[in-house]
Amino acid sequence: MDEIIVLKKGGYTAKINATRGANCFSLTNDKYDAEILREPDYSSSLDNPYLYGAPILFPQNRISGGKFEFEGRIYDFGINEENTNCYIHGELHHTPFTVVEKSENFVRLVYENDGTYVGYRDKFAITLSYFLSENGLEIECRVDNLSKVNLPVLLGFHTTFNVPFIRSTNKQDVKIGVDIGDEIERNMAVYLPTGKILEYDEVSTALKNGTFVSDVPISRHYKIAKDGLITLYDEQKDLTLVYENDEKYKFRLVYNGDAKSFICIEPQTGMANSPSSPFDREYAGFAFIEGNKSEIYKSKIYIKEGKIK
């Protein structure tokens, strides 16, 4: 049986599945009748485990050929998406985490790699902390490099919001905005960057301006412009769902499936295939943590009355 932790505070309720990657799979708000995150039905098999809640991705997105080289070491993950010849999203999203601290509105969970995690012989620990208050949900992800060598970090979250997020409205009332900069062209047969930057079309312009309505299927990859702020504004209720991310998450992937009920806006530290993309590694956001050092990555989800200017 899965270990579910329930946090409550300030009208918000969050549910975290410690057994499946410490995923915050449910976030609601009683005051606004809001069902913020798309929730899984654990009584049946999930059609796509990444499209519920906010599962952690490590390594995030796709790695062409399933491996890359870094400082003379080969990180070999194998292939788990045969049609693209890629490795995708890592194993943490379904790996058990250990609860190390818990209260009514706070929980801290940790996973420690002893050198057997897929692709990584380097020892590391990942700690996810969730803090709930009347100001929403704060999420902290700490990555500790427990080895002497530099640790490649390809971190993301497949955060999936309901559209609409207020139960009594409809998706046409929800205007979506994302702080985006360059749009990265991808070969959509394999979903990997081609090395080109695209000119904005109507979809990208609408996302940039905060006027996108999720009624057409999209899959877009962007570098952030400034802070990567994400907003879903419900015009009928005059409420804004806000998703803030640490600026260390330099990229976003925006995906809405069949455009019927959700939008997934993925904060990622690096571009898809960042170790081996046609871009140089610095532009692609390929990052590492020095030996015996750590980094903290923060996010926040909350509802604000009115429209964000």
PDB file of C-alpha atoms in Angstrom:
ATOM      1  CA  MET A   1       0.000   0.000   0.000  1.00  0.00           C
ATOM      2  CA  ASP A   2       1.255   3.475  -0.868  1.00  0.00           C
ATOM      3  CA  GLU A   3       2.293   5.810   1.951  1.00  0.00           C
ATOM      4  CA  ILE A   4       0.242   8.998   1.532  1.00  0.00           C
ATOM      5  CA  ILE A   5       1.005  12.134   3.559  1.00  0.00           C
ATOM      6  CA  VAL A   6      -1.753  14.750   3.884  1.00  0.00           C
ATOM      7  CA  LEU A   7      -0.906  18.378   4.713  1.00  0.00           C
ATOM      8  CA  LYS A   8      -3.487  21.041   5.599  1.00  0.00           C
ATOM      9  CA  LYS A   9      -3.212  24.769   6.202  1.00  0.00           C
ATOM     10  CA  GLY A  10      -4.939  28.030   5.272  1.00  0.00           C
ATOM     11  CA  GLY A  11      -7.658  26.375   3.198  1.00  0.00           C
ATOM     12  CA  TYR A  12      -5.157  24.344   1.163  1.00  0.00           C
ATOM     13  CA  THR A  13      -4.797  20.557   1.263  1.00  0.00           C
ATOM     14  CA  ALA A  14      -1.807  18.772  -0.286  1.00  0.00           C
ATOM     15  CA  LYS A  15      -1.296  15.023  -0.687  1.00  0.00           C
ATOM     16  CA  ILE A  16       2.154  13.529  -1.209  1.00  0.00           C
ATOM     17  CA  ASN A  17       2.826   9.937  -2.206  1.00  0.00           C
ATOM     18  CA  ALA A  18       6.053   8.919  -0.463  1.00  0.00           C
ATOM     19  CA  THR A  19       6.013   5.542  -2.211  1.00  0.00           C
ATOM     20  CA  ARG A  20       5.941   7.020  -5.690  1.00  0.00           C
ATOM     21  CA  GLY A  21       8.684   9.585  -5.896  1.00  0.00           C
ATOM     22  CA  ALA A  22       7.368  11.887  -3.150  1.00  0.00           C
ATOM     23  CA  ASN A  23       4.979  13.213  -5.789  1.00  0.00           C
ATOM     24  CA  CYS A  24       2.600  15.954  -4.632  1.00  0.00           C
ATOM     25  CA  PHE A  25      -0.248  14.432  -6.588  1.00  0.00           C
ATOM     26  CA  SER A  26      -3.072  16.572  -5.190  1.00  0.00           C
ATOM     27  CA  LEU A  27      -3.410  20.232  -4.248  1.00  0.00           C
ATOM     28  CA  THR A  28      -6.800  21.781  -3.490  1.00  0.00           C
ATOM     29  CA  ASN A  29      -8.164  24.973  -1.970  1.00  0.00           C
ATOM     30  CA  ASP A  30     -11.507  24.946  -0.134  1.00  0.00           C
ATOM     31  CA  LYS A  31     -12.101  28.706  -0.200  1.00  0.00           C
ATOM     32  CA  TYR A  32     -12.026  28.893  -3.987  1.00  0.00           C
ATOM     33  CA  ASP A  33     -13.359  25.372  -4.713  1.00  0.00           C
ATOM     34  CA  ALA A  34     -10.103  24.742  -6.538  1.00  0.00           C
ATOM     35  CA  GLU A  35      -8.647  21.447  -7.706  1.00  0.00           C
ATOM     36  CA  ILE A  36      -5.233  22.672  -8.781  1.00  0.00           C
ATOM     37  CA  LEU A  37      -3.219  19.596  -9.759  1.00  0.00           C
ATOM     38  CA  ARG A  38      -4.496  16.806 -11.975  1.00  0.00           C
ATOM     39  CA  GLU A  39      -4.988  13.836  -9.690  1.00  0.00           C
ATOM     40  CA  PRO A  40      -4.286  10.174 -10.517  1.00  0.00           C
ATOM     41  CA  ASP A  41      -6.709   7.331 -10.016  1.00  0.00           C
ATOM     42  CA  TYR A  42      -4.484   4.878  -8.169  1.00  0.00           C
ATOM     43  CA  SER A  43      -7.221   2.224  -8.245  1.00  0.00           C
ATOM     44  CA  SER A  44      -6.413   1.637 -11.913  1.00  0.00           C
ATOM     45  CA  SER A  45      -3.281   1.738 -14.030  1.00  0.00           C
ATOM     46  CA  LEU A  46      -2.239   5.243 -15.037  1.00  0.00           C
ATOM     47  CA  ASP A  47      -2.411   6.000 -18.749  1.00  0.00           C
ATOM     48  CA  ASN A  48       0.688   8.186 -18.354  1.00  0.00           C
ATOM     49  CA  PRO A  49       2.353   8.386 -14.920  1.00  0.00           C
ATOM     50  CA  TYR A  50       3.980  11.735 -15.718  1.00  0.00           C
ATOM     51  CA  LEU A  51       0.693  13.597 -16.267  1.00  0.00           C
ATOM     52  CA  TYR A  52      -0.553  13.639 -12.680  1.00  0.00           C
ATOM     53  CA  GLY A  53       0.524  15.902  -9.854  1.00  0.00           C
ATOM     54  CA  ALA A  54       4.117  17.097  -9.989  1.00  0.00           C
ATOM     55  CA  PRO A  55       6.406  14.069 -10.402  1.00  0.00           C
ATOM     56  CA  ILE A  56      10.144  14.615 -10.186  1.00  0.00           C
ATOM     57  CA  LEU A  57      12.237  13.946 -13.299  1.00  0.00           C
ATOM     58  CA  PHE A  58      15.877  12.957 -12.826  1.00  0.00           C
ATOM     59  CA  PRO A  59      17.308  13.048 -15.404  1.00  0.00           C
ATOM     60  CA  GLN A  60      14.644  15.256 -17.006  1.00  0.00           C
ATOM     61  CA  ASN A  61      13.350  14.886 -20.525  1.00  0.00           C
ATOM     62  CA  ARG A  62      15.168  12.879 -23.188  1.00  0.00           C
ATOM     63  CA  ILE A  63      18.782  11.776 -23.586  1.00  0.00           C
ATOM     64  CA  SER A  64      19.621  10.734 -27.129  1.00  0.00           C
ATOM     65  CA  GLY A  65      21.121   7.268 -27.342  1.00  0.00           C
ATOM     66  CA  GLY A  66      20.510   6.895 -23.620  1.00  0.00           C
ATOM     67  CA  LYS A  67      23.977   8.066 -22.572  1.00  0.00           C
ATOM     68  CA  PHE A  68      26.389  10.991 -22.464  1.00  0.00           C
ATOM     69  CA  GLU A  69      29.996  11.729 -21.508  1.00  0.00           C
ATOM     70  CA  PHE A  70      31.035  14.106 -18.736  1.00  0.00           C
ATOM     71  CA  GLU A  71      34.572  14.658 -17.485  1.00  0.00           C
ATOM     72  CA  GLY A  72      35.708  11.390 -19.014  1.00  0.00           C
ATOM     73  CA  ARG A  73      32.904   9.348 -17.422  1.00  0.00           C
ATOM     74  CA  ILE A  74      30.084   7.714 -19.377  1.00  0.00           C
ATOM     75  CA  TYR A  75      26.606   8.039 -17.890  1.00  0.00           C
ATOM     76  CA  ASP A  76      24.709   5.159 -19.501  1.00  0.00           C
ATOM     77  CA  PHE A  77      20.965   4.973 -18.797  1.00  0.00           C
ATOM     78  CA  GLY A  78      19.992   2.565 -21.524  1.00  0.00           C
ATOM     79  CA  ILE A  79      16.978   3.089 -23.778  1.00  0.00           C
ATOM     80  CA  ASN A  80      13.430   3.160 -22.387  1.00  0.00           C
ATOM     81  CA  GLU A  81      11.741   4.876 -25.344  1.00  0.00           C
ATOM     82  CA  GLU A  82      12.588   2.709 -28.315  1.00  0.00           C
ATOM     83  CA  ASN A  83      10.741   4.732 -30.962  1.00  0.00           C
ATOM     84  CA  THR A  84      13.027   7.731 -30.318  1.00  0.00           C
ATOM     85  CA  ASN A  85      16.136   5.779 -29.263  1.00  0.00           C
ATOM     86  CA  CYS A  86      16.179   7.829 -26.059  1.00  0.00           C
ATOM     87  CA  TYR A  87      16.152   7.503 -22.332  1.00  0.00           C
ATOM     88  CA  ILE A  88      13.394   9.597 -20.780  1.00  0.00           C
ATOM     89  CA  HIS A  89      12.568  11.105 -17.366  1.00  0.00           C
ATOM     90  CA  GLY A  90      14.460   8.822 -14.957  1.00  0.00           C
ATOM     91  CA  GLU A  91      13.185   6.455 -12.264  1.00  0.00           C
ATOM     92  CA  LEU A  92      12.653   8.727  -9.249  1.00  0.00           C
ATOM     93  CA  HIS A  93       9.000   9.361 -10.086  1.00  0.00           C
ATOM     94  CA  HIS A  94       8.138   5.814  -8.982  1.00  0.00           C
ATOM     95  CA  THR A  95      10.929   5.294  -6.411  1.00  0.00           C
ATOM     96  CA  PRO A  96      10.103   5.274  -2.677  1.00  0.00           C
ATOM     97  CA  PHE A  97      11.300   8.199  -0.568  1.00  0.00           C
ATOM     98  CA  THR A  98      11.771   8.072   3.216  1.00  0.00           C
ATOM     99  CA  VAL A  99       9.872  10.505   5.434  1.00  0.00           C
ATOM    100  CA  VAL A 100      12.397  12.135   7.776  1.00  0.00           C
ATOM    101  CA  GLU A 101      10.290  14.962   9.247  1.00  0.00           C
ATOM    102  CA  LYS A 102       6.564  15.652   9.353  1.00  0.00           C
ATOM    103  CA  SER A 103       4.009  17.996  10.915  1.00  0.00           C
ATOM    104  CA  GLU A 104       0.465  19.151  10.111  1.00  0.00           C
ATOM    105  CA  ASN A 105       1.627  21.387   7.267  1.00  0.00           C
ATOM    106  CA  PHE A 106       5.188  20.248   6.508  1.00  0.00           C
ATOM    107  CA  VAL A 107       6.935  17.117   5.329  1.00  0.00           C
ATOM    108  CA  ARG A 108      10.515  16.326   4.320  1.00  0.00           C
ATOM    109  CA  LEU A 109      11.342  13.198   2.335  1.00  0.00           C
ATOM    110  CA  VAL A 110      14.666  11.874   1.094  1.00  0.00           C
ATOM    111  CA  TYR A 111      16.072   9.435  -1.443  1.00  0.00           C
ATOM    112  CA  GLU A 112      19.727   8.465  -1.199  1.00  0.00           C
ATOM    113  CA  ASN A 113      21.590   6.856  -4.072  1.00  0.00           C
ATOM    114  CA  ASP A 114      24.258   4.389  -2.976  1.00  0.00           C
ATOM    115  CA  GLY A 115      25.652   4.156  -6.500  1.00  0.00           C
ATOM    116  CA  THR A 116      22.973   1.909  -8.004  1.00  0.00           C
ATOM    117  CA  TYR A 117      20.545   4.511  -9.398  1.00  0.00           C
ATOM    118  CA  VAL A 118      20.141   4.135 -13.148  1.00  0.00           C
ATOM    119  CA  GLY A 119      23.003   5.791 -15.023  1.00  0.00           C
ATOM    120  CA  TYR A 120      24.645   7.228 -11.897  1.00  0.00           C
ATOM    121  CA  ARG A 121      27.511   5.553 -10.103  1.00  0.00           C
ATOM    122  CA  ASP A 122      28.040   8.799  -8.198  1.00  0.00           C
ATOM    123  CA  LYS A 123      26.464   8.867  -4.747  1.00  0.00           C
ATOM    124  CA  PHE A 124      23.904  11.595  -4.135  1.00  0.00           C
ATOM    125  CA  ALA A 125      20.816  12.410  -2.088  1.00  0.00           C
ATOM    126  CA  ILE A 126      17.652  14.197  -3.166  1.00  0.00           C
ATOM    127  CA  THR A 127      15.459  15.746  -0.490  1.00  0.00           C
ATOM    128  CA  LEU A 128      11.966  17.044  -1.228  1.00  0.00           C
ATOM    129  CA  SER A 129      10.354  19.357   1.320  1.00  0.00           C
ATOM    130  CA  TYR A 130       6.743  20.575   1.151  1.00  0.00           C
ATOM    131  CA  PHE A 131       5.469  23.459   3.285  1.00  0.00           C
ATOM    132  CA  LEU A 132       1.805  24.468   3.206  1.00  0.00           C
ATOM    133  CA  SER A 133       0.400  27.786   4.457  1.00  0.00           C
ATOM    134  CA  GLU A 134      -2.330  30.297   3.659  1.00  0.00           C
ATOM    135  CA  ASN A 135       0.126  31.537   1.010  1.00  0.00           C
ATOM    136  CA  GLY A 136       0.074  28.221  -0.855  1.00  0.00           C
ATOM    137  CA  LEU A 137       2.516  25.350  -1.319  1.00  0.00           C
ATOM    138  CA  GLU A 138       6.273  25.841  -1.154  1.00  0.00           C
ATOM    139  CA  ILE A 139       8.409  23.100  -2.667  1.00  0.00           C
ATOM    140  CA  GLU A 140      12.119  22.735  -2.024  1.00  0.00           C
ATOM    141  CA  CYS A 141      14.293  20.202  -3.814  1.00  0.00           C
ATOM    142  CA  ARG A 142      17.798  19.795  -2.406  1.00  0.00           C
ATOM    143  CA  VAL A 143      20.407  17.804  -4.308  1.00  0.00           C
ATOM    144  CA  ASP A 144      23.468  16.730  -2.288  1.00  0.00           C
ATOM    145  CA  ASN A 145      26.490  15.453  -4.146  1.00  0.00           C
ATOM    146  CA  LEU A 146      27.870  12.798  -1.798  1.00  0.00           C
ATOM    147  CA  SER A 147      30.781  11.916  -4.070  1.00  0.00           C
ATOM    148  CA  LYS A 148      34.126  13.575  -4.766  1.00  0.00           C
ATOM    149  CA  VAL A 149      33.524  14.103  -8.490  1.00  0.00           C
ATOM    150  CA  ASN A 150      31.242  16.678 -10.095  1.00  0.00           C
ATOM    151  CA  LEU A 151      27.641  15.470 -10.333  1.00  0.00           C
ATOM    152  CA  PRO A 152      25.633  16.190 -13.528  1.00  0.00           C
ATOM    153  CA  VAL A 153      22.204  17.558 -12.577  1.00  0.00           C
ATOM    154  CA  LEU A 154      19.341  17.279 -15.049  1.00  0.00           C
ATOM    155  CA  LEU A 155      16.338  18.090 -12.874  1.00  0.00           C
ATOM    156  CA  GLY A 156      12.733  18.789 -13.720  1.00  0.00           C
ATOM    157  CA  PHE A 157       9.140  18.439 -12.562  1.00  0.00           C
ATOM    158  CA  HIS A 158       6.256  17.318 -14.778  1.00  0.00           C
ATOM    159  CA  THR A 159       3.763  19.642 -13.070  1.00  0.00           C
ATOM    160  CA  THR A 160       0.252  19.126 -14.450  1.00  0.00           C
ATOM    161  CA  PHE A 161      -2.530  21.619 -13.749  1.00  0.00           C
ATOM    162  CA  ASN A 162      -6.242  21.119 -14.255  1.00  0.00           C
ATOM    163  CA  VAL A 163      -7.776  23.440 -16.830  1.00  0.00           C
ATOM    164  CA  PRO A 164      -9.988  24.805 -15.451  1.00  0.00           C
ATOM    165  CA  PHE A 165      -8.554  24.742 -11.918  1.00  0.00           C
ATOM    166  CA  ILE A 166     -11.807  26.106 -10.394  1.00  0.00           C
ATOM    167  CA  ARG A 167     -14.462  23.398 -10.520  1.00  0.00           C
ATOM    168  CA  SER A 168     -17.374  25.686 -11.405  1.00  0.00           C
ATOM    169  CA  THR A 169     -15.826  27.347 -14.472  1.00  0.00           C
ATOM    170  CA  ASN A 170     -14.681  26.141 -17.877  1.00  0.00           C
ATOM    171  CA  LYS A 171     -11.372  26.109 -19.715  1.00  0.00           C
ATOM    172  CA  GLN A 172     -12.308  28.944 -22.093  1.00  0.00           C
ATOM    173  CA  ASP A 173     -12.263  31.242 -19.039  1.00  0.00           C
ATOM    174  CA  VAL A 174      -8.649  30.339 -18.255  1.00  0.00           C
ATOM    175  CA  LYS A 175      -5.920  32.443 -19.870  1.00  0.00           C
ATOM    176  CA  ILE A 176      -2.437  30.920 -19.570  1.00  0.00           C
ATOM    177  CA  GLY A 177       0.822  32.827 -19.509  1.00  0.00           C
ATOM    178  CA  VAL A 178       4.461  31.751 -19.323  1.00  0.00           C
ATOM    179  CA  ASP A 179       7.539  33.974 -19.135  1.00  0.00           C
ATOM    180  CA  ILE A 180       9.320  32.633 -22.199  1.00  0.00           C
ATOM    181  CA  GLY A 181      12.315  33.657 -24.251  1.00  0.00           C
ATOM    182  CA  ASP A 182      13.756  31.574 -27.096  1.00  0.00           C
ATOM    183  CA  GLU A 183      11.568  28.843 -28.523  1.00  0.00           C
ATOM    184  CA  ILE A 184      13.650  25.733 -29.195  1.00  0.00           C
ATOM    185  CA  GLU A 185      12.801  23.918 -32.395  1.00  0.00           C
ATOM    186  CA  ARG A 186      12.554  20.144 -31.975  1.00  0.00           C
ATOM    187  CA  ASN A 187      12.430  17.273 -34.431  1.00  0.00           C
ATOM    188  CA  MET A 188       8.950  16.071 -33.480  1.00  0.00           C
ATOM    189  CA  ALA A 189       9.668  12.536 -34.682  1.00  0.00           C
ATOM    190  CA  VAL A 190      12.104  12.149 -31.773  1.00  0.00           C
ATOM    191  CA  TYR A 191      11.306  15.317 -29.710  1.00  0.00           C
ATOM    192  CA  LEU A 192      14.929  16.475 -29.674  1.00  0.00           C
ATOM    193  CA  PRO A 193      16.299  19.983 -30.359  1.00  0.00           C
ATOM    194  CA  THR A 194      17.443  20.621 -33.919  1.00  0.00           C
ATOM    195  CA  GLY A 195      19.757  23.523 -33.123  1.00  0.00           C
ATOM    196  CA  LYS A 196      17.369  26.189 -34.421  1.00  0.00           C
ATOM    197  CA  ILE A 197      15.520  28.964 -32.609  1.00  0.00           C
ATOM    198  CA  LEU A 198      11.989  29.555 -33.898  1.00  0.00           C
ATOM    199  CA  GLU A 199      10.186  32.799 -34.622  1.00  0.00           C
ATOM    200  CA  TYR A 200       7.097  33.231 -32.455  1.00  0.00           C
ATOM    201  CA  ASP A 201       3.760  32.160 -33.909  1.00  0.00           C
ATOM    202  CA  GLU A 202       0.274  32.823 -32.487  1.00  0.00           C
ATOM    203  CA  VAL A 203       0.644  30.184 -29.759  1.00  0.00           C
ATOM    204  CA  SER A 204       3.984  31.428 -28.461  1.00  0.00           C
ATOM    205  CA  THR A 205       2.808  35.031 -28.610  1.00  0.00           C
ATOM    206  CA  ALA A 206      -0.312  34.151 -26.633  1.00  0.00           C
ATOM    207  CA  LEU A 207       1.721  32.282 -24.003  1.00  0.00           C
ATOM    208  CA  LYS A 208       4.095  35.248 -23.731  1.00  0.00           C
ATOM    209  CA  ASN A 209       1.185  37.691 -23.399  1.00  0.00           C
ATOM    210  CA  GLY A 210      -0.793  35.561 -20.945  1.00  0.00           C
ATOM    211  CA  THR A 211      -3.719  35.080 -23.320  1.00  0.00           C
ATOM    212  CA  PHE A 212      -3.340  31.428 -24.397  1.00  0.00           C
ATOM    213  CA  VAL A 213      -6.498  29.314 -24.145  1.00  0.00           C
ATOM    214  CA  SER A 214      -5.818  25.574 -23.966  1.00  0.00           C
ATOM    215  CA  ASP A 215      -8.170  24.498 -26.737  1.00  0.00           C
ATOM    216  CA  VAL A 216      -5.603  23.289 -29.288  1.00  0.00           C
ATOM    217  CA  PRO A 217      -2.978  20.583 -28.642  1.00  0.00           C
ATOM    218  CA  ILE A 218       0.528  21.976 -28.178  1.00  0.00           C
ATOM    219  CA  SER A 219       3.981  20.739 -27.292  1.00  0.00           C
ATOM    220  CA  ARG A 220       6.518  23.580 -27.068  1.00  0.00           C
ATOM    221  CA  HIS A 221      10.006  23.957 -25.610  1.00  0.00           C
ATOM    222  CA  TYR A 222      11.308  27.322 -24.367  1.00  0.00           C
ATOM    223  CA  LYS A 223      14.147  28.985 -22.552  1.00  0.00           C
ATOM    224  CA  ILE A 224      12.880  31.380 -19.882  1.00  0.00           C
ATOM    225  CA  ALA A 225      13.117  35.117 -20.529  1.00  0.00           C
ATOM    226  CA  LYS A 226      13.504  36.417 -16.986  1.00  0.00           C
ATOM    227  CA  ASP A 227      11.965  34.450 -14.109  1.00  0.00           C
ATOM    228  CA  GLY A 228       9.863  31.827 -15.920  1.00  0.00           C
ATOM    229  CA  LEU A 229       6.677  32.862 -14.092  1.00  0.00           C
ATOM    230  CA  ILE A 230       3.622  30.763 -14.973  1.00  0.00           C
ATOM    231  CA  THR A 231       0.048  32.017 -14.535  1.00  0.00           C
ATOM    232  CA  LEU A 232      -3.414  30.622 -15.164  1.00  0.00           C
ATOM    233  CA  TYR A 233      -5.958  33.444 -14.907  1.00  0.00           C
ATOM    234  CA  ASP A 234      -9.647  32.546 -14.479  1.00  0.00           C
ATOM    235  CA  GLU A 235     -11.489  35.536 -15.942  1.00  0.00           C
ATOM    236  CA  GLN A 236     -14.879  34.454 -14.606  1.00  0.00           C
ATOM    237  CA  LYS A 237     -13.714  34.166 -10.984  1.00  0.00           C
ATOM    238  CA  ASP A 238     -10.967  36.833 -11.216  1.00  0.00           C
ATOM    239  CA  LEU A 239      -8.464  34.421  -9.698  1.00  0.00           C
ATOM    240  CA  THR A 240      -4.891  33.638 -10.780  1.00  0.00           C
ATOM    241  CA  LEU A 241      -3.122  30.351 -10.221  1.00  0.00           C
ATOM    242  CA  VAL A 242       0.576  31.179  -9.928  1.00  0.00           C
ATOM    243  CA  TYR A 243       3.539  28.811 -10.349  1.00  0.00           C
ATOM    244  CA  GLU A 244       6.873  30.326  -9.349  1.00  0.00           C
ATOM    245  CA  ASN A 245      10.159  28.543  -9.986  1.00  0.00           C
ATOM    246  CA  ASP A 246      13.749  29.113  -9.012  1.00  0.00           C
ATOM    247  CA  GLU A 247      15.700  30.725 -11.852  1.00  0.00           C
ATOM    248  CA  LYS A 248      17.912  27.621 -11.864  1.00  0.00           C
ATOM    249  CA  TYR A 249      15.039  26.079 -13.848  1.00  0.00           C
ATOM    250  CA  LYS A 250      16.109  27.740 -17.088  1.00  0.00           C
ATOM    251  CA  PHE A 251      13.762  25.902 -19.476  1.00  0.00           C
ATOM    252  CA  ARG A 252      10.073  25.065 -19.819  1.00  0.00           C
ATOM    253  CA  LEU A 253       8.237  22.436 -21.795  1.00  0.00           C
ATOM    254  CA  VAL A 254       4.554  23.242 -22.318  1.00  0.00           C
ATOM    255  CA  TYR A 255       2.252  20.344 -23.211  1.00  0.00           C
ATOM    256  CA  ASN A 256      -1.505  19.866 -23.025  1.00  0.00           C
ATOM    257  CA  GLY A 257      -2.179  16.438 -24.540  1.00  0.00           C
ATOM    258  CA  ASP A 258      -5.501  16.489 -26.382  1.00  0.00           C
ATOM    259  CA  ALA A 259      -6.259  19.986 -24.964  1.00  0.00           C
ATOM    260  CA  LYS A 260      -9.333  18.742 -23.110  1.00  0.00           C
ATOM    261  CA  SER A 261      -8.583  19.032 -19.398  1.00  0.00           C
ATOM    262  CA  PHE A 262      -5.006  19.860 -18.369  1.00  0.00           C
ATOM    263  CA  ILE A 263      -1.816  21.706 -19.144  1.00  0.00           C
ATOM    264  CA  CYS A 264       1.616  20.454 -18.155  1.00  0.00           C
ATOM    265  CA  ILE A 265       4.221  23.166 -17.674  1.00  0.00           C
ATOM    266  CA  GLU A 266       7.538  21.544 -16.872  1.00  0.00           C
ATOM    267  CA  PRO A 267      10.296  23.525 -15.171  1.00  0.00           C
ATOM    268  CA  GLN A 268      13.631  22.019 -16.212  1.00  0.00           C
ATOM    269  CA  THR A 269      17.176  22.983 -15.278  1.00  0.00           C
ATOM    270  CA  GLY A 270      18.325  22.170 -18.793  1.00  0.00           C
ATOM    271  CA  MET A 271      17.117  21.829 -22.336  1.00  0.00           C
ATOM    272  CA  ALA A 272      15.905  18.483 -23.616  1.00  0.00           C
ATOM    273  CA  ASN A 273      19.024  16.402 -24.353  1.00  0.00           C
ATOM    274  CA  SER A 274      21.160  19.146 -22.800  1.00  0.00           C
ATOM    275  CA  PRO A 275      24.354  17.028 -22.573  1.00  0.00           C
ATOM    276  CA  SER A 276      24.278  16.237 -26.304  1.00  0.00           C
ATOM    277  CA  SER A 277      22.114  18.880 -27.986  1.00  0.00           C
ATOM    278  CA  PRO A 278      23.295  20.857 -31.054  1.00  0.00           C
ATOM    279  CA  PHE A 279      23.709  23.862 -28.747  1.00  0.00           C
ATOM    280  CA  ASP A 280      26.726  24.317 -26.509  1.00  0.00           C
ATOM    281  CA  ARG A 281      26.254  22.963 -23.009  1.00  0.00           C
ATOM    282  CA  GLU A 282      26.216  26.380 -21.366  1.00  0.00           C
ATOM    283  CA  TYR A 283      23.304  27.625 -23.484  1.00  0.00           C
ATOM    284  CA  ALA A 284      21.552  24.270 -23.088  1.00  0.00           C
ATOM    285  CA  GLY A 285      21.646  24.583 -19.308  1.00  0.00           C
ATOM    286  CA  PHE A 286      23.765  21.504 -18.645  1.00  0.00           C
ATOM    287  CA  ALA A 287      24.821  21.899 -15.008  1.00  0.00           C
ATOM    288  CA  PHE A 288      26.706  20.052 -12.301  1.00  0.00           C
ATOM    289  CA  ILE A 289      27.256  20.197  -8.554  1.00  0.00           C
ATOM    290  CA  GLU A 290      30.826  20.069  -7.288  1.00  0.00           C
ATOM    291  CA  GLY A 291      31.974  17.158  -5.143  1.00  0.00           C
ATOM    292  CA  ASN A 292      30.562  17.177  -1.599  1.00  0.00           C
ATOM    293  CA  LYS A 293      28.479  20.296  -2.355  1.00  0.00           C
ATOM    294  CA  SER A 294      24.724  20.815  -2.678  1.00  0.00           C
ATOM    295  CA  GLU A 295      22.166  22.965  -4.498  1.00  0.00           C
ATOM    296  CA  ILE A 296      18.619  23.943  -3.556  1.00  0.00           C
ATOM    297  CA  TYR A 297      15.838  24.481  -6.088  1.00  0.00           C
ATOM    298  CA  LYS A 298      12.624  26.193  -4.976  1.00  0.00           C
ATOM    299  CA  SER A 299       9.095  26.472  -6.355  1.00  0.00           C
ATOM    300  CA  LYS A 300       5.758  27.777  -5.139  1.00  0.00           C
ATOM    301  CA  ILE A 301       2.120  27.242  -6.155  1.00  0.00           C
ATOM    302  CA  TYR A 302      -0.676  29.497  -4.934  1.00  0.00           C
ATOM    303  CA  ILE A 303      -3.930  31.223  -5.879  1.00  0.00           C
ATOM    304  CA  LYS A 304      -4.072  35.005  -5.902  1.00  0.00           C
ATOM    305  CA  GLU A 305      -7.205  37.126  -6.144  1.00  0.00           C
ATOM    306  CA  GLY A 306      -7.185  39.327  -9.229  1.00  0.00           C
ATOM    307  CA  LYS A 307      -4.926  39.286 -12.262  1.00  0.00           C
ATOM    308  CA  ILE A 308      -1.143  39.363 -12.064  1.00  0.00           C
ATOM    309  CA  LYS A 309       0.067  42.523 -13.783  1.00  0.00           C
TER     310      LYS A 309
END
